[in-house]
Each structure stands twice: as C-alpha cells, then as structure tokens.
PDB file of C-alpha atoms in Angstrom:
ATOM      1  CA  MET A   1      29.256  29.245  42.044  1.00 88.00           C
ATOM      2  CA  ASN A   2      31.217  28.052  38.658  1.00 95.00           C
ATOM      3  CA  PHE A   3      31.583  24.831  37.868  1.00 97.00           C
ATOM      4  CA  ASP A   4      32.979  22.448  34.984  1.00 98.00           C
ATOM      5  CA  LYS A   5      30.069  20.086  34.056  1.00 97.00           C
ATOM      6  CA  GLU A   6      26.691  19.313  34.789  1.00 97.00           C
ATOM      7  CA  PHE A   7      24.304  16.879  35.734  1.00 97.00           C
ATOM      8  CA  ASP A   8      20.370  16.742  35.800  1.00 98.00           C
ATOM      9  CA  LEU A   9      18.879  14.223  37.961  1.00 97.00           C
ATOM     10  CA  SER A  10      15.373  15.213  37.871  1.00 97.00           C
ATOM     11  CA  GLY A  11      12.875  12.937  38.575  1.00 96.00           C
ATOM     12  CA  LEU A  12      14.987  10.058  39.542  1.00 96.00           C
ATOM     13  CA  SER A  13      14.816   8.089  43.151  1.00 96.00           C
ATOM     14  CA  CYS A  14      17.259   6.542  44.852  1.00 96.00           C
ATOM     15  CA  PRO A  15      19.728   4.830  43.875  1.00 97.00           C
ATOM     16  CA  MET A  16      20.032   6.423  41.070  1.00 97.00           C
ATOM     17  CA  PRO A  17      21.321  10.156  41.617  1.00 97.00           C
ATOM     18  CA  ILE A  18      24.021   8.789  43.515  1.00 97.00           C
ATOM     19  CA  LEU A  19      25.194   5.831  40.738  1.00 97.00           C
ATOM     20  CA  LYS A  20      24.775   8.817  37.853  1.00 97.00           C
ATOM     21  CA  THR A  21      26.720  11.180  40.417  1.00 97.00           C
ATOM     22  CA  LYS A  22      29.398   8.479  40.547  1.00 97.00           C
ATOM     23  CA  LYS A  23      29.436   8.451  36.701  1.00 96.00           C
ATOM     24  CA  ALA A  24      29.525  11.603  35.843  1.00 97.00           C
ATOM     25  CA  LEU A  25      32.462  12.435  38.194  1.00 97.00           C
ATOM     26  CA  ALA A  26      34.255   9.154  36.723  1.00 95.00           C
ATOM     27  CA  ASP A  27      35.507  11.403  33.239  1.00 94.00           C
ATOM     28  CA  MET A  28      36.093  14.247  35.129  1.00 97.00           C
ATOM     29  CA  ALA A  29      39.754  15.653  37.053  1.00 97.00           C
ATOM     30  CA  SER A  30      40.496  16.197  40.120  1.00 98.00           C
ATOM     31  CA  GLY A  31      39.200  19.685  41.705  1.00 97.00           C
ATOM     32  CA  GLN A  32      36.840  20.323  38.946  1.00 98.00           C
ATOM     33  CA  VAL A  33      33.501  20.915  40.156  1.00 98.00           C
ATOM     34  CA  LEU A  34      30.595  19.355  39.261  1.00 98.00           C
ATOM     35  CA  LYS A  35      27.054  20.556  39.358  1.00 98.00           C
ATOM     36  CA  LEU A  36      23.843  18.093  40.206  1.00 98.00           C
ATOM     37  CA  ILE A  37      20.284  18.599  40.049  1.00 98.00           C
ATOM     38  CA  SER A  38      17.995  16.215  42.115  1.00 97.00           C
ATOM     39  CA  THR A  39      14.270  16.727  43.034  1.00 97.00           C
ATOM     40  CA  ASP A  40      14.658  13.422  45.006  1.00 96.00           C
ATOM     41  CA  TYR A  41      15.103  15.265  48.842  1.00 96.00           C
ATOM     42  CA  GLY A  42      16.384  11.732  50.015  1.00 96.00           C
ATOM     43  CA  SER A  43      19.686  13.041  48.024  1.00 96.00           C
ATOM     44  CA  VAL A  44      20.173  15.727  50.361  1.00 96.00           C
ATOM     45  CA  LYS A  45      21.252  13.543  52.803  1.00 96.00           C
ATOM     46  CA  ASP A  46      22.604  11.117  50.444  1.00 97.00           C
ATOM     47  CA  MET A  47      25.052  13.479  48.970  1.00 98.00           C
ATOM     48  CA  GLN A  48      26.759  14.326  52.024  1.00 97.00           C
ATOM     49  CA  ALA A  49      27.070  10.759  52.281  1.00 97.00           C
ATOM     50  CA  PHE A  50      28.326   9.911  49.533  1.00 97.00           C
ATOM     51  CA  ALA A  51      31.139  12.862  49.350  1.00 97.00           C
ATOM     52  CA  ASN A  52      32.086  11.742  53.320  1.00 96.00           C
ATOM     53  CA  GLN A  53      32.554   8.173  51.936  1.00 96.00           C
ATOM     54  CA  THR A  54      34.167   9.097  48.984  1.00 96.00           C
ATOM     55  CA  GLY A  55      36.393  11.473  49.749  1.00 96.00           C
ATOM     56  CA  ASN A  56      34.876  14.188  47.535  1.00 98.00           C
ATOM     57  CA  THR A  57      33.755  17.717  48.685  1.00 98.00           C
ATOM     58  CA  LEU A  58      29.561  18.575  49.220  1.00 98.00           C
ATOM     59  CA  LEU A  59      31.181  22.311  48.368  1.00 98.00           C
ATOM     60  CA  SER A  60      27.042  23.162  48.840  1.00 97.00           C
ATOM     61  CA  THR A  61      23.525  22.133  48.849  1.00 97.00           C
ATOM     62  CA  GLU A  62      20.548  24.555  47.354  1.00 97.00           C
ATOM     63  CA  GLU A  63      16.962  24.163  47.740  1.00 96.00           C
ATOM     64  CA  SER A  64      14.440  25.548  45.528  1.00 95.00           C
ATOM     65  CA  SER A  65      11.021  25.071  45.409  1.00 92.00           C
ATOM     66  CA  GLY A  66      11.214  20.586  45.257  1.00 91.00           C
ATOM     67  CA  SER A  67      14.444  21.245  43.794  1.00 96.00           C
ATOM     68  CA  TYR A  68      18.159  20.320  44.929  1.00 98.00           C
ATOM     69  CA  THR A  69      21.299  21.795  43.353  1.00 98.00           C
ATOM     70  CA  PHE A  70      24.502  20.330  44.922  1.00 98.00           C
ATOM     71  CA  TYR A  71      27.905  21.569  43.831  1.00 98.00           C
ATOM     72  CA  MET A  72      30.814  18.556  43.796  1.00 98.00           C
ATOM     73  CA  LYS A  73      34.151  18.860  43.798  1.00 98.00           C
ATOM     74  CA  LYS A  74      36.174  16.127  42.364  1.00 98.00           C
ATOM     75  CA  LYS A  75      38.639  14.688  44.988  1.00 96.00           C
TER      76      LYS A  75
ATOM     77  CA  MET B   1      44.965   0.964  51.196  1.00 51.00           C
ATOM     78  CA  SER B   2      42.047  -2.189  50.791  1.00 73.00           C
ATOM     79  CA  SER B   3      38.484  -1.182  50.078  1.00 90.00           C
ATOM     80  CA  LYS B   4      35.774  -1.812  52.486  1.00 96.00           C
ATOM     81  CA  LYS B   5      33.944  -4.545  51.790  1.00 98.00           C
ATOM     82  CA  MET B   6      30.334  -5.911  51.913  1.00 98.00           C
ATOM     83  CA  ALA B   7      28.297  -9.051  51.798  1.00 98.00           C
ATOM     84  CA  ILE B   8      25.031  -9.887  51.066  1.00 98.00           C
ATOM     85  CA  ILE B   9      22.926 -12.793  50.967  1.00 98.00           C
ATOM     86  CA  ALA B  10      19.760 -12.591  47.862  1.00 98.00           C
ATOM     87  CA  SER B  11      17.296 -15.102  49.519  1.00 98.00           C
ATOM     88  CA  LYS B  12      14.200 -13.937  48.093  1.00 98.00           C
ATOM     89  CA  GLY B  13      12.804 -14.031  44.292  1.00 97.00           C
ATOM     90  CA  THR B  14      10.145 -11.245  44.435  1.00 97.00           C
ATOM     91  CA  LEU B  15       9.844  -8.075  42.517  1.00 97.00           C
ATOM     92  CA  ASP B  16       9.482  -6.314  46.023  1.00 96.00           C
ATOM     93  CA  MET B  17      12.654  -8.222  47.614  1.00 97.00           C
ATOM     94  CA  ALA B  18      14.241  -8.012  44.781  1.00 98.00           C
ATOM     95  CA  TYR B  19      15.155  -4.014  45.084  1.00 98.00           C
ATOM     96  CA  PRO B  20      17.427  -4.300  48.738  1.00 98.00           C
ATOM     97  CA  PRO B  21      20.230  -5.873  47.557  1.00 98.00           C
ATOM     98  CA  PHE B  22      20.736  -4.630  44.092  1.00 98.00           C
ATOM     99  CA  ILE B  23      20.043  -1.049  45.303  1.00 98.00           C
ATOM    100  CA  LEU B  24      22.512  -1.569  48.082  1.00 98.00           C
ATOM    101  CA  ALA B  25      25.104  -3.246  46.271  1.00 98.00           C
ATOM    102  CA  SER B  26      25.313  -1.044  43.309  1.00 98.00           C
ATOM    103  CA  THR B  27      25.004   1.832  46.248  1.00 98.00           C
ATOM    104  CA  ALA B  28      27.913  -0.196  48.148  1.00 98.00           C
ATOM    105  CA  ALA B  29      30.048  -0.415  44.848  1.00 97.00           C
ATOM    106  CA  ALA B  30      29.860   3.346  44.532  1.00 97.00           C
ATOM    107  CA  LEU B  31      31.106   4.353  47.006  1.00 97.00           C
ATOM    108  CA  GLY B  32      34.044   2.206  46.799  1.00 96.00           C
ATOM    109  CA  TYR B  33      33.556  -0.916  48.731  1.00 97.00           C
ATOM    110  CA  GLU B  34      33.952  -4.066  47.173  1.00 98.00           C
ATOM    111  CA  VAL B  35      30.609  -6.078  47.348  1.00 98.00           C
ATOM    112  CA  GLN B  36      29.885  -9.683  46.866  1.00 98.00           C
ATOM    113  CA  VAL B  37      26.195 -10.809  46.491  1.00 98.00           C
ATOM    114  CA  PHE B  38      25.104 -14.354  47.161  1.00 98.00           C
ATOM    115  CA  PHE B  39      22.268 -15.542  45.427  1.00 98.00           C
ATOM    116  CA  THR B  40      20.657 -18.652  47.069  1.00 98.00           C
ATOM    117  CA  PHE B  41      17.199 -20.585  46.977  1.00 98.00           C
ATOM    118  CA  TYR B  42      14.354 -17.993  45.740  1.00 98.00           C
ATOM    119  CA  GLY B  43      16.624 -15.366  45.461  1.00 98.00           C
ATOM    120  CA  LEU B  44      18.082 -17.492  42.372  1.00 98.00           C
ATOM    121  CA  GLN B  45      15.507 -15.913  40.218  1.00 98.00           C
ATOM    122  CA  LEU B  46      16.925 -12.640  40.027  1.00 98.00           C
ATOM    123  CA  LEU B  47      19.840 -13.842  38.084  1.00 98.00           C
ATOM    124  CA  ARG B  48      17.646 -15.067  35.780  1.00 98.00           C
ATOM    125  CA  LYS B  49      18.405 -13.755  31.841  1.00 97.00           C
ATOM    126  CA  ASP B  50      14.982 -12.477  31.547  1.00 96.00           C
ATOM    127  CA  LEU B  51      13.957 -10.820  34.653  1.00 97.00           C
ATOM    128  CA  SER B  52      10.287 -10.578  33.480  1.00 95.00           C
ATOM    129  CA  THR B  53       8.761 -13.585  35.230  1.00 94.00           C
ATOM    130  CA  VAL B  54       9.936 -11.857  38.736  1.00 97.00           C
ATOM    131  CA  MET B  55       6.340 -11.228  40.303  1.00 96.00           C
ATOM    132  CA  VAL B  56       5.112  -9.115  43.930  1.00 95.00           C
ATOM    133  CA  SER B  57       1.675 -10.986  45.058  1.00 92.00           C
ATOM    134  CA  PRO B  58      -0.360  -9.369  47.706  1.00 90.00           C
ATOM    135  CA  LEU B  59      -1.569 -12.698  48.947  1.00 91.00           C
ATOM    136  CA  ALA B  60       0.145 -12.891  52.350  1.00 89.00           C
ATOM    137  CA  ASN B  61       1.755  -9.378  51.956  1.00 90.00           C
ATOM    138  CA  PRO B  62      -0.769  -7.512  54.276  1.00 89.00           C
ATOM    139  CA  ALA B  63       2.165  -4.432  53.935  1.00 91.00           C
ATOM    140  CA  MET B  64       1.579  -3.854  49.964  1.00 90.00           C
ATOM    141  CA  PRO B  65      -0.260  -0.487  49.732  1.00 89.00           C
ATOM    142  CA  MET B  66      -3.292  -1.296  47.079  1.00 86.00           C
ATOM    143  CA  PRO B  67      -5.391   1.070  45.898  1.00 84.00           C
ATOM    144  CA  VAL B  68      -8.619  -0.362  47.494  1.00 86.00           C
ATOM    145  CA  PRO B  69      -8.809  -2.610  50.447  1.00 86.00           C
ATOM    146  CA  MET B  70      -8.754  -6.488  48.586  1.00 87.00           C
ATOM    147  CA  PRO B  71     -10.021  -9.333  50.849  1.00 90.00           C
ATOM    148  CA  VAL B  72      -7.794 -12.571  50.430  1.00 91.00           C
ATOM    149  CA  MET B  73     -10.049 -14.712  49.106  1.00 91.00           C
ATOM    150  CA  VAL B  74     -10.078 -12.038  46.211  1.00 90.00           C
ATOM    151  CA  GLN B  75      -6.218 -11.412  46.193  1.00 90.00           C
ATOM    152  CA  MET B  76      -6.153 -15.593  45.590  1.00 90.00           C
ATOM    153  CA  LEU B  77      -8.059 -15.084  42.345  1.00 92.00           C
ATOM    154  CA  PRO B  78      -6.372 -15.930  39.269  1.00 93.00           C
ATOM    155  CA  GLY B  79      -4.367 -13.362  37.312  1.00 93.00           C
ATOM    156  CA  MET B  80      -3.900 -11.313  40.761  1.00 92.00           C
ATOM    157  CA  GLU B  81      -0.546 -11.794  40.888  1.00 93.00           C
ATOM    158  CA  SER B  82      -0.073 -10.534  36.845  1.00 95.00           C
ATOM    159  CA  MET B  83      -2.213  -7.564  38.201  1.00 93.00           C
ATOM    160  CA  ALA B  84      -0.503  -6.585  41.154  1.00 93.00           C
ATOM    161  CA  THR B  85       2.646  -6.834  39.556  1.00 96.00           C
ATOM    162  CA  MET B  86       2.076  -4.486  36.360  1.00 96.00           C
ATOM    163  CA  MET B  87       0.779  -1.962  39.042  1.00 94.00           C
ATOM    164  CA  MET B  88       3.889  -1.880  40.999  1.00 95.00           C
ATOM    165  CA  LYS B  89       5.956  -1.890  37.311  1.00 96.00           C
ATOM    166  CA  GLN B  90       3.464   1.137  36.588  1.00 96.00           C
ATOM    167  CA  LYS B  91       4.432   2.584  40.113  1.00 95.00           C
ATOM    168  CA  ILE B  92       8.283   2.021  39.548  1.00 96.00           C
ATOM    169  CA  LYS B  93       8.380   4.147  36.148  1.00 95.00           C
ATOM    170  CA  LYS B  94       6.138   6.934  37.587  1.00 95.00           C
ATOM    171  CA  HIS B  95       8.145   7.413  40.346  1.00 94.00           C
ATOM    172  CA  GLY B  96      11.984   7.078  38.688  1.00 95.00           C
ATOM    173  CA  VAL B  97      12.748   4.214  40.272  1.00 97.00           C
ATOM    174  CA  ALA B  98      15.170   1.657  38.152  1.00 97.00           C
ATOM    175  CA  SER B  99      13.697  -1.405  37.052  1.00 97.00           C
ATOM    176  CA  LEU B 100      15.156  -4.307  38.550  1.00 97.00           C
ATOM    177  CA  GLN B 101      17.427  -5.287  35.110  1.00 97.00           C
ATOM    178  CA  GLU B 102      18.943  -1.191  35.232  1.00 97.00           C
ATOM    179  CA  LEU B 103      19.817  -2.208  38.765  1.00 98.00           C
ATOM    180  CA  ARG B 104      21.586  -5.729  37.975  1.00 98.00           C
ATOM    181  CA  ASP B 105      23.554  -4.159  35.415  1.00 98.00           C
ATOM    182  CA  LEU B 106      24.982  -1.690  36.700  1.00 97.00           C
ATOM    183  CA  CYS B 107      25.638  -4.051  39.348  1.00 98.00           C
ATOM    184  CA  LEU B 108      27.655  -5.863  36.947  1.00 98.00           C
ATOM    185  CA  GLU B 109      29.328  -2.702  35.938  1.00 97.00           C
ATOM    186  CA  ALA B 110      30.541  -1.785  38.898  1.00 96.00           C
ATOM    187  CA  GLU B 111      32.179  -5.310  39.627  1.00 97.00           C
ATOM    188  CA  VAL B 112      29.873  -6.745  41.926  1.00 98.00           C
ATOM    189  CA  LYS B 113      30.782 -10.211  42.106  1.00 98.00           C
ATOM    190  CA  PHE B 114      27.324 -12.947  41.992  1.00 98.00           C
ATOM    191  CA  THR B 115      28.033 -16.329  43.151  1.00 98.00           C
ATOM    192  CA  ALA B 116      24.967 -18.346  42.991  1.00 97.00           C
ATOM    193  CA  CYS B 117      24.492 -21.170  45.558  1.00 97.00           C
ATOM    194  CA  GLN B 118      25.158 -24.140  43.507  1.00 97.00           C
ATOM    195  CA  MET B 119      23.162 -26.409  46.111  1.00 96.00           C
ATOM    196  CA  THR B 120      19.552 -24.210  45.261  1.00 97.00           C
ATOM    197  CA  VAL B 121      20.653 -24.785  41.299  1.00 97.00           C
ATOM    198  CA  ASP B 122      20.647 -28.786  41.911  1.00 96.00           C
ATOM    199  CA  LEU B 123      17.679 -28.620  44.581  1.00 97.00           C
ATOM    200  CA  PHE B 124      15.101 -27.103  42.072  1.00 97.00           C
ATOM    201  CA  GLU B 125      17.321 -28.815  38.659  1.00 97.00           C
ATOM    202  CA  PHE B 126      17.703 -25.234  37.366  1.00 97.00           C
ATOM    203  CA  ASP B 127      19.129 -25.012  34.135  1.00 97.00           C
ATOM    204  CA  LYS B 128      22.568 -23.042  34.778  1.00 97.00           C
ATOM    205  CA  SER B 129      21.902 -21.685  30.852  1.00 97.00           C
ATOM    206  CA  GLU B 130      18.738 -19.244  31.995  1.00 96.00           C
ATOM    207  CA  PHE B 131      20.974 -17.287  34.097  1.00 98.00           C
ATOM    208  CA  ILE B 132      23.307 -14.304  33.396  1.00 98.00           C
ATOM    209  CA  ASP B 133      27.179 -15.319  32.332  1.00 97.00           C
ATOM    210  CA  ASP B 134      28.316 -12.693  35.134  1.00 96.00           C
ATOM    211  CA  VAL B 135      27.919 -15.964  38.143  1.00 97.00           C
ATOM    212  CA  GLU B 136      30.143 -17.912  39.916  1.00 97.00           C
ATOM    213  CA  TYR B 137      28.625 -21.439  41.331  1.00 98.00           C
ATOM    214  CA  GLY B 138      29.653 -22.071  45.278  1.00 97.00           C
ATOM    215  CA  GLY B 139      28.462 -22.766  48.737  1.00 96.00           C
ATOM    216  CA  ALA B 140      28.498 -21.397  51.885  1.00 96.00           C
ATOM    217  CA  ALA B 141      32.045 -22.035  52.509  1.00 95.00           C
ATOM    218  CA  THR B 142      32.558 -19.733  49.793  1.00 95.00           C
ATOM    219  CA  PHE B 143      30.135 -17.094  51.127  1.00 96.00           C
ATOM    220  CA  ILE B 144      31.884 -17.371  54.593  1.00 95.00           C
ATOM    221  CA  GLY B 145      35.256 -17.052  53.075  1.00 95.00           C
ATOM    222  CA  PHE B 146      34.333 -13.574  52.288  1.00 96.00           C
ATOM    223  CA  ALA B 147      31.354 -12.665  54.374  1.00 97.00           C
ATOM    224  CA  GLY B 148      34.324 -13.077  57.650  1.00 97.00           C
ATOM    225  CA  GLU B 149      36.216  -9.847  56.657  1.00 97.00           C
ATOM    226  CA  THR B 150      33.320  -7.536  55.593  1.00 98.00           C
ATOM    227  CA  ASP B 151      32.601  -4.352  56.609  1.00 98.00           C
ATOM    228  CA  ILE B 152      28.387  -5.158  56.289  1.00 98.00           C
ATOM    229  CA  CYS B 153      26.956  -8.049  55.970  1.00 98.00           C
ATOM    230  CA  LEU B 154      23.395  -8.554  55.049  1.00 98.00           C
ATOM    231  CA  PHE B 155      20.451 -11.383  54.932  1.00 98.00           C
ATOM    232  CA  VAL B 156      17.766 -10.197  52.485  1.00 97.00           C
TER     233      VAL B 156
END
C-alpha cells in the first residue's frame, strides 16, 4: 500500500502509540496516508477506536509475527 | 462543533495510581476531548515539579505482583518502599510504558487543564512553589462546574 509517512511505534505501550500517532498525523495533509508499526497488541483495537473517534480512516491492519502494521488516512 | 468533555478527580499520590489519570487524560485529549483533571488530597503529589518522590508500596497492596512472596512483616522494613518503587520503575522502562513525567508533559502539551484543590494545599500546608506552574487553584464548585457538562467523569 502507498503511504506518505512512516512511523515506528515498536516497543511502546499504551497510551504512547495513540499519542504518537496523533502527533504524527498533525503535520500531514488531509488525504495523506500514515504507515504505523506497533508491537503492542492493544493497539489493534486502540487504532480502530482512535480512527472512529477522530474521523481518520484506518485503511488496514496487518499482523506479522508479533508486529502490527496500520495504514491510517488523515481526515 | 463543540468537543466532548472529560473530567477526572485524581485523589491518589502513589506511582501506580498516578498512571490512570494521566493516561486517560492524555488519550482523551488526543481523541479530541476537552479534559480537566482535579487534583485533591494525595493526588496533589502528582503536580510537584519533581516527581521522583512519587512511590509505590507493597504494604497494604496485596494485589501488587512481587518476584517472591513477601510477608507483611518484611514489607514494613525500612527501604522496602524504595526498593519496590525502583523495581516498578525498571519494569515500566522495560515494557515501554511512559514515565509519569512524560505523560504529564503530554497532557499539558495537549492543553489538559489541571486544577489543584486549594483546601488540600491549606490542609497539608503545601508550598505552591513546589508545584508546576500550569495549575489553577479551586474547590469543589470549580470541579462540578466543569464536571456537570462532561461526557465522561471519573474518580481515581
């Protein structure tokens, strides 16, 4: 999937993945896609909840050996 | 569109119980909520410029996981609190959990409003100069004034 910016959240626990995602999105333009990598299993539900509540779109969630990749499209 | 609101009362001043208010406040702010935290009683310790004095005690805290079972008689020995605090801080670091300082800074950066209980300041004769500058002082009516308009209201 194409993306405009990548952010590695590996090793971080709640709530840091969400707080850093929020910050990473802040200096992006509407419609741009942010790729996120997290090792926190809790982020799977949290990223969806973040998207639902902020109006950004979670395009996909992929899991690969304990690492989760998210593509978040900015509102 | 007016944003959603969340109010939290932070009444505990130990390392473990300091986390929920700061985690929830910073996250709610990231989700677009307007957030206020009211610090009362022991919660005021969380507003100190220096957070290194915030500790956790295994005493009267039977749910706290310990590396080895520890009788209460041992938990009450001098230095046990410091040791438990040091161990928890190591765990916090190891598991990528943010420090209290970091979470508090993120709250302030996200414009979470901190209100300290003036009555507690007077009661314990706290020196306001030991608290961070980003604090307003008020009482129960101040809290309720905001809490009455919130979508989420919590007591920690």
